[in-house]
Short mmCIF file of C-alpha atoms in Angstrom, two decimals:
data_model
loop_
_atom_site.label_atom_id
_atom_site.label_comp_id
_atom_site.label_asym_id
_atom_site.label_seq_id
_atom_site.Cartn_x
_atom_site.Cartn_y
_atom_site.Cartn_z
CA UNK O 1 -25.06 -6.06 4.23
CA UNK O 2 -25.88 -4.56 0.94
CA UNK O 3 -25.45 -0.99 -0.50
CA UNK O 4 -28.10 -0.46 -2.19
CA UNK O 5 -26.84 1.37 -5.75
CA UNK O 6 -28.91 4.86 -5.68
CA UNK O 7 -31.33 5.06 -9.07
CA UNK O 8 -30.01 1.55 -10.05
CA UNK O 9 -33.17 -0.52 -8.77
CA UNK O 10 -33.39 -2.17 -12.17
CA UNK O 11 -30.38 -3.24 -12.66
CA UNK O 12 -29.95 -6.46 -10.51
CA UNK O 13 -26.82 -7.41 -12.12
CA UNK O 14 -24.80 -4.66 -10.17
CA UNK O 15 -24.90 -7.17 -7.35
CA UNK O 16 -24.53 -10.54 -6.61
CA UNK O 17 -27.84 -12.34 -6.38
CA UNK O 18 -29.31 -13.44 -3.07
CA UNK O 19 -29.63 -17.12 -3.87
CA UNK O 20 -25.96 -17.19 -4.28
CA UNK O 21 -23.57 -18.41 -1.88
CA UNK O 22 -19.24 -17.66 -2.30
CA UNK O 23 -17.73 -20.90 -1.51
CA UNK O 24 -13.91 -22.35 -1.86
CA UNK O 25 -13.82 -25.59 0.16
CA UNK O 26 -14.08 -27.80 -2.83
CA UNK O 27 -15.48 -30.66 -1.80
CA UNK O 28 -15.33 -34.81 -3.61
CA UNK O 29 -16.13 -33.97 -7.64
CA UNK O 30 -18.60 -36.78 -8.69
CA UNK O 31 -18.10 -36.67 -12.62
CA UNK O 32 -22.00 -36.89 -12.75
CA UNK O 33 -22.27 -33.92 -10.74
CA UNK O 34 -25.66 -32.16 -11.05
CA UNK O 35 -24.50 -28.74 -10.26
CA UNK O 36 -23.33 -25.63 -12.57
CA UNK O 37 -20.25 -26.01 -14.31
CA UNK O 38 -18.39 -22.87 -16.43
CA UNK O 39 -15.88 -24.24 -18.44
CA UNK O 40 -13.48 -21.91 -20.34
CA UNK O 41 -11.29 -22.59 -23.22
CA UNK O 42 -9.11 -19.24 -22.74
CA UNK O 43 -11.66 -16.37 -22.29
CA UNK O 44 -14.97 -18.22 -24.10
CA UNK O 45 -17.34 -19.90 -21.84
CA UNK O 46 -18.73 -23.29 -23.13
CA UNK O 47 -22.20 -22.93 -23.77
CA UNK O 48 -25.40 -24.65 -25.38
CA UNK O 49 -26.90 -22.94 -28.62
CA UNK O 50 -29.18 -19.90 -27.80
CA UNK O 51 -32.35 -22.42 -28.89
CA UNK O 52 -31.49 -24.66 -26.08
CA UNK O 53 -33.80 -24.49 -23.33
CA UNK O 54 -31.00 -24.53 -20.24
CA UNK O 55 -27.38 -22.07 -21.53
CA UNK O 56 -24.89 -24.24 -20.14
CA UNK O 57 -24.09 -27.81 -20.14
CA UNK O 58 -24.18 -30.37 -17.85
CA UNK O 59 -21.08 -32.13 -16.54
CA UNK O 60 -21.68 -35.37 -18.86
CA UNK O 61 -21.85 -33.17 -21.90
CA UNK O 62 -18.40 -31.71 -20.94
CA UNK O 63 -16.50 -35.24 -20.90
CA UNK O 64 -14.50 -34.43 -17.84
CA UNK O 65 -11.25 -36.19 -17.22
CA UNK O 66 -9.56 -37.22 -13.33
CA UNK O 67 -6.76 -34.65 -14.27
CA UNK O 68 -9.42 -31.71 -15.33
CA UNK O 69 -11.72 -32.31 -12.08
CA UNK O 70 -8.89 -31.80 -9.37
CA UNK O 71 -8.06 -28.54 -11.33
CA UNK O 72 -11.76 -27.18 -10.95
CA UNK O 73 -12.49 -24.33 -8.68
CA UNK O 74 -15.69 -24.32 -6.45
CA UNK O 75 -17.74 -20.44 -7.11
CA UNK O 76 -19.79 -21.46 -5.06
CA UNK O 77 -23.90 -22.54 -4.95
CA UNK O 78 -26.76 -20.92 -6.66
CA UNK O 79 -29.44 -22.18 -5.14
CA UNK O 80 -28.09 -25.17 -3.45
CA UNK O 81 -26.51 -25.98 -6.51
CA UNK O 82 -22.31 -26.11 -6.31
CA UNK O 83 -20.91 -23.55 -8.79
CA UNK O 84 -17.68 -24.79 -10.38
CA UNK O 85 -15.30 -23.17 -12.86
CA UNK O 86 -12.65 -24.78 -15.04
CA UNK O 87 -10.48 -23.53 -17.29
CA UNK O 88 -8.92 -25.49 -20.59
CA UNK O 89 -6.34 -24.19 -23.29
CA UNK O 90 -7.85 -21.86 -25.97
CA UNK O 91 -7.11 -24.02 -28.63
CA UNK O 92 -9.05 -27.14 -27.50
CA UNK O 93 -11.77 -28.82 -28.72
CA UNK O 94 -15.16 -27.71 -28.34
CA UNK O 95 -17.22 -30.67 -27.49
CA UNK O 96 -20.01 -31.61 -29.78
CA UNK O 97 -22.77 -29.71 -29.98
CA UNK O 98 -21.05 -26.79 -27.97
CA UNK O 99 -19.90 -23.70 -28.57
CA UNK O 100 -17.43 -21.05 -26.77
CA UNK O 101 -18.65 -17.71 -26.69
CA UNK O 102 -17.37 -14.66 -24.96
CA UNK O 103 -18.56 -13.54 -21.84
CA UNK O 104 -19.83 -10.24 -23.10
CA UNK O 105 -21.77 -11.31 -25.96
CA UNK O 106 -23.41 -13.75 -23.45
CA UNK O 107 -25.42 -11.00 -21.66
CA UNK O 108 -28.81 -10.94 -22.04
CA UNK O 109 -28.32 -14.97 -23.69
CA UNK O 110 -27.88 -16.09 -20.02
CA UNK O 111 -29.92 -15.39 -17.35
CA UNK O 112 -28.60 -12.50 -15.17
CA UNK O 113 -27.95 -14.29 -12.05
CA UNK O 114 -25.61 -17.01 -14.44
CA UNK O 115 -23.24 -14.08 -16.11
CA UNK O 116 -23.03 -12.53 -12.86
CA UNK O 117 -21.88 -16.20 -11.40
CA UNK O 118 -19.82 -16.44 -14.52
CA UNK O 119 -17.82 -13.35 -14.15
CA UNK O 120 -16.97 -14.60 -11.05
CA UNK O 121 -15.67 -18.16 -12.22
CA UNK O 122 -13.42 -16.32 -14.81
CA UNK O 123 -11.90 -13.70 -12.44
CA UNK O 124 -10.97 -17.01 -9.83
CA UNK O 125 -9.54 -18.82 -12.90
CA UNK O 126 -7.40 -16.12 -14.31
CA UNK O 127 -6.17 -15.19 -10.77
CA UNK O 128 -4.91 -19.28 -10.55
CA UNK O 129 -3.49 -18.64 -14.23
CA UNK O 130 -1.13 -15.98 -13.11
CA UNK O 131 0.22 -17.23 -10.09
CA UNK O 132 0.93 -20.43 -10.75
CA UNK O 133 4.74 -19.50 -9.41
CA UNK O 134 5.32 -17.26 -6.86
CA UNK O 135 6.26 -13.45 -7.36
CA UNK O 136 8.96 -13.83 -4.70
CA UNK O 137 10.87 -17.04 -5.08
CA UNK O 138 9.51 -18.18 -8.69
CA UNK O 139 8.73 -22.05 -6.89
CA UNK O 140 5.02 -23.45 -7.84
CA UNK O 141 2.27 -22.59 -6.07
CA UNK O 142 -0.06 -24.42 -4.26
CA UNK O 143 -3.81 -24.43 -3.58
CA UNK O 144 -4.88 -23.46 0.05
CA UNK O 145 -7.55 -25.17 1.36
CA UNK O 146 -10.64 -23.53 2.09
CA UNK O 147 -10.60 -20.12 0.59
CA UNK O 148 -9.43 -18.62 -3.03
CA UNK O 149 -5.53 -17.72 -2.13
CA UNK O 150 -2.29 -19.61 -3.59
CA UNK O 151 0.54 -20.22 -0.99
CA UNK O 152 4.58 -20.73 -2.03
CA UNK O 153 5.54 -24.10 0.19
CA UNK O 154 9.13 -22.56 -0.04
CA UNK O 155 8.88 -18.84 1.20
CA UNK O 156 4.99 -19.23 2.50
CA UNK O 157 4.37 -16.22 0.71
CA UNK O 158 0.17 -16.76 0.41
CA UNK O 159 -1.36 -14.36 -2.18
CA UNK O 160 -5.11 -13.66 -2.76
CA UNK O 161 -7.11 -13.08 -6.12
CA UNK O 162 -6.31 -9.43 -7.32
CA UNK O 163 -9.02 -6.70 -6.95
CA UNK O 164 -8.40 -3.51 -9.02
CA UNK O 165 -10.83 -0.75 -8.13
CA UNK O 166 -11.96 1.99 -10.58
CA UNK O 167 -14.14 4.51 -10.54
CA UNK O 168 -16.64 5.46 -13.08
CA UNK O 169 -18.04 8.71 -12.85
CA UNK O 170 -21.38 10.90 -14.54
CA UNK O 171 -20.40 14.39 -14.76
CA UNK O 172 -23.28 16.84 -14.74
CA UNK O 173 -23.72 20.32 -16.10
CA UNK O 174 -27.78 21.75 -15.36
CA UNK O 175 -29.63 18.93 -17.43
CA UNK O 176 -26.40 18.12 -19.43
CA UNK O 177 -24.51 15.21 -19.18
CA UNK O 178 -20.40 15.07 -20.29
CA UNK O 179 -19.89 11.57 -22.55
CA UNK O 180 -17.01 10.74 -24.47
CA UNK O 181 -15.56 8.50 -26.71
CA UNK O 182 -12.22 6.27 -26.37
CA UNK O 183 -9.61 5.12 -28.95
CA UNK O 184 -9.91 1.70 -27.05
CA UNK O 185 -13.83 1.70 -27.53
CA UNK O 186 -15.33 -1.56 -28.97
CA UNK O 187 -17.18 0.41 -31.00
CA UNK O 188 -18.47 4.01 -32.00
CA UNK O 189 -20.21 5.09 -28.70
CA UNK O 190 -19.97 7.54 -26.30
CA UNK O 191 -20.04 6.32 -22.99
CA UNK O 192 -18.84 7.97 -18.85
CA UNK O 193 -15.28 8.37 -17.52
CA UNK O 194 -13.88 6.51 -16.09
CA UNK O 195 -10.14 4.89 -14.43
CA UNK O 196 -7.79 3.01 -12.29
CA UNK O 197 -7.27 4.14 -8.28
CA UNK O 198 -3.48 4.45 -7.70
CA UNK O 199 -1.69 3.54 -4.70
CA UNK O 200 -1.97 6.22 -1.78
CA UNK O 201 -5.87 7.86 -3.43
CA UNK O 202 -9.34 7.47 -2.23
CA UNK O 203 -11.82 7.46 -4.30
CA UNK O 204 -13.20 10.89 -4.42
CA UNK O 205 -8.77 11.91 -5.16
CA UNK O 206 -9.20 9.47 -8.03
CA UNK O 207 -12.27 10.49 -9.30
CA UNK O 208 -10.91 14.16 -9.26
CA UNK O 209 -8.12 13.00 -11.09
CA UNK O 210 -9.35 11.44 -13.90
CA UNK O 211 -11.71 13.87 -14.58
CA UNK O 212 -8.97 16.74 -14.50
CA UNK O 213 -6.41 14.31 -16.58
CA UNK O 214 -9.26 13.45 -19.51
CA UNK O 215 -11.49 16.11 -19.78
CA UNK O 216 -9.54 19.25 -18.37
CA UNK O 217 -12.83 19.73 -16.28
CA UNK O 218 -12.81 20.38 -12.44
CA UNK O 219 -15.90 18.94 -10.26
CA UNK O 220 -17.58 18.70 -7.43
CA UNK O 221 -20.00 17.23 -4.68
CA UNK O 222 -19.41 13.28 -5.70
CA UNK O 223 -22.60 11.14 -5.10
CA UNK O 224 -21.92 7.43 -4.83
CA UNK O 225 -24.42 5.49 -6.84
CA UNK O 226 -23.38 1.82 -6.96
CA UNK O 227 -20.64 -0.90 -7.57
CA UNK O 228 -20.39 -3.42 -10.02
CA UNK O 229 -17.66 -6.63 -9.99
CA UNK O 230 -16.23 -5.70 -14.01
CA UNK O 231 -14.13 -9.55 -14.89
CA UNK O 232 -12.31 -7.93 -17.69
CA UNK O 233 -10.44 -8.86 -16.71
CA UNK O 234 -10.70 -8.41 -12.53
CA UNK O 235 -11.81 -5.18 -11.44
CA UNK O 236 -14.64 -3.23 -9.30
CA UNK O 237 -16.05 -0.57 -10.90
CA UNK O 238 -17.29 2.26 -8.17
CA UNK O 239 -19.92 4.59 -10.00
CA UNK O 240 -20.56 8.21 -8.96
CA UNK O 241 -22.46 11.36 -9.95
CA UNK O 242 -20.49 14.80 -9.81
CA UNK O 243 -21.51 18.26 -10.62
CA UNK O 244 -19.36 20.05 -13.14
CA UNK O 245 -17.46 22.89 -11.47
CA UNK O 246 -15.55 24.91 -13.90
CA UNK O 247 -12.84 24.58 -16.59
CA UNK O 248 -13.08 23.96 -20.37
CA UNK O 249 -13.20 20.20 -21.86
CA UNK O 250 -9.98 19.19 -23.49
CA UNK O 251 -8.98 15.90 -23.64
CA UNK O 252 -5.83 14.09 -23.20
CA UNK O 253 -6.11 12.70 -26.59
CA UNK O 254 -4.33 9.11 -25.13
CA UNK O 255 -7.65 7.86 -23.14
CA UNK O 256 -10.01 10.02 -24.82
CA UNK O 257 -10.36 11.00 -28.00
CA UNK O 258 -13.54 13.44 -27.98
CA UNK O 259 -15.98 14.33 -24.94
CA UNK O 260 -18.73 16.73 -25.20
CA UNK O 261 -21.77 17.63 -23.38
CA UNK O 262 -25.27 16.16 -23.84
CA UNK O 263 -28.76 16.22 -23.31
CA UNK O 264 -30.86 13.57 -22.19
CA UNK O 265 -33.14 14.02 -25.35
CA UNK O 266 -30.18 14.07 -27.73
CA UNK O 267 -27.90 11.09 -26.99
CA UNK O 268 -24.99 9.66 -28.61
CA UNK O 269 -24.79 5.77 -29.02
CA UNK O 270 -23.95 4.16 -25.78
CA UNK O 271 -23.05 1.29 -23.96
CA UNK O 272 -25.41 -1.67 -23.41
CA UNK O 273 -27.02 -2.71 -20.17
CA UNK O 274 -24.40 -5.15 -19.15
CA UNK O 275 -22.31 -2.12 -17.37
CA UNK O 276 -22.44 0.07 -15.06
CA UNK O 277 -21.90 3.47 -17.24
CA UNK O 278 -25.54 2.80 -18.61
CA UNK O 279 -27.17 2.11 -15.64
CA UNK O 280 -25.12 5.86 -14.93
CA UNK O 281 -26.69 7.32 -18.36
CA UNK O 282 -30.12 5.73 -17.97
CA UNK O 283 -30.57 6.53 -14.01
CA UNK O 284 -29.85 10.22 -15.20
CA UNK O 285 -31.97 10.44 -18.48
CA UNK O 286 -34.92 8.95 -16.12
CA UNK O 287 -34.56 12.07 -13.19
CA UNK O 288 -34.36 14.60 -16.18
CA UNK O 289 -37.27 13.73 -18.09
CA UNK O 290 -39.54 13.30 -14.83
CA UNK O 291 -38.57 16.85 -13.77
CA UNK O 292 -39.91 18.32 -17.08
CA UNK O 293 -43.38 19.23 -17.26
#
């Protein structure tokens, strides 16, 4: 079953599409394969140039070796198609007529169903990348068949791809909106608040929290609104809407620099489609210009 992500109808990339099928049984690699293959070199995904007609390349173009193919991790299918990800050092060589770009850039360059597959393939290849050894014993891991989890043939210690959840969170005052602006930005805009759940919190503790912690606000009545898998590098961003509920904004000058109030009419520049916090902004800039006469 499906939430469905309240005001977020148009933003398909918050979920998983339909014609695609988690997998981990990795069945005989034919190096002729017909099926999707993400290949990383570090955290750039091999891809065609924009003018090609089809983003990624097919398995001949990526000049696979024996020793590459048993490391490659079955997604899953898209469309009957098997979905595999591999990952190869940073500083290899890009095979002709190639290129590596990163996955964020590649938004809106790939069809939406492919980035969301994507993000997937690099979350399952950075979780093999960091537990190659186990955290208990330090002896090499293994692979375990059928499902994405690493096992320690010494202590049997079995561990599963890490899944940070976060909430992100709209704070609203009347037909105001609070936005604000990180050190840690990419660039100049303003964008929702956001953070990390810590051991022992639900959601609604955590979303109190952070609010309190970055914007010396208090709020109130939380409204889920959707989820969205965030592989940067493995988290699960939880949106909300909150009401503002007292208290005077002052940031904690560490996570956020400045925050201040706006109105729909009167924005700051914020983030692109790819996330969640502007399917937030836009979901709330649609309900306050339809209520205005």
């Amino acid at each position: 079953m499906r939430l469905a992500a309240a005001g977020a109808a148009s933003y398909p990339f918050l979920v998983l599409p339909a014609a695609f099928v988690p997998a981990a049984t990795v069945p005989p690699i034919d190096p002729a394969d017909a099926g999707v293959w993400f290949v990383f070199h570090g955290a750039h995904l091999l891809v065609r140039p924009a003018s090609a007609a089809a983003p990624l390349p097919a398995a001949a173009e990526l000049a696979l070796r024996g020793a590459e193919l048993e490391e490659a991790v079955l997604v899953g299918t898209l469309a009957g198609a098997p979905c595999r990800a591999l990952a190869r050092p940073a500083d290899a060589a890009v095979p002709p007529g190639l290129e590596a770009a990163g996955l964020r850039g590649l938004f809106g360059r790939l069809p939406e169903e492919l980035w969301q597959v994507a993000g997937r393939a690099m979350q399952l290849l950075e979780f093999a990348r960091t537990h190659r050894l186990c955290g208990a014993c330090g002896t090499p891991t293994t692979r375990v068949p059928g499902e994405h989890s690493r096992r320690c043939p010494a202590c049997t210690l079995t561990v599963y791809p890490r899944v940070a959840p976060a909430i992100i969170v709209l704070v609203r005052r009347g037909d105001e909106a609070l936005l604000a602006h990180g050190p840690k930005f990419p660039a100049s805009f303003f964008s929702t608040l956001a953070g990390f759940v810590e051991p022992g919190e639900s959601l609604e503790e955590t979303l109190d929290r952070e609010v309190r912690e970055e914007a010396g606000i208090e709020v109130a009545n939380p409204r889920y609104f959707g989820s969205q898998p965030w592989p940067f590098p493995h988290s699960l961003m939880v949106g909300f809407t909150a009401d503002y509920a007292g208290g005077d904004l002052r940031v904690d000058g560490v996570e956020i620099g400045e925050a201040r109030w706006f109105r729909a009419d009167a924005l700051p520049p914020i983030p692109p489609r790819v996330s969640i916090a502007r399917a937030l902004i836009d979901a709330w800039v649609a309900e306050v210009r339809g209520r205005r006469p």
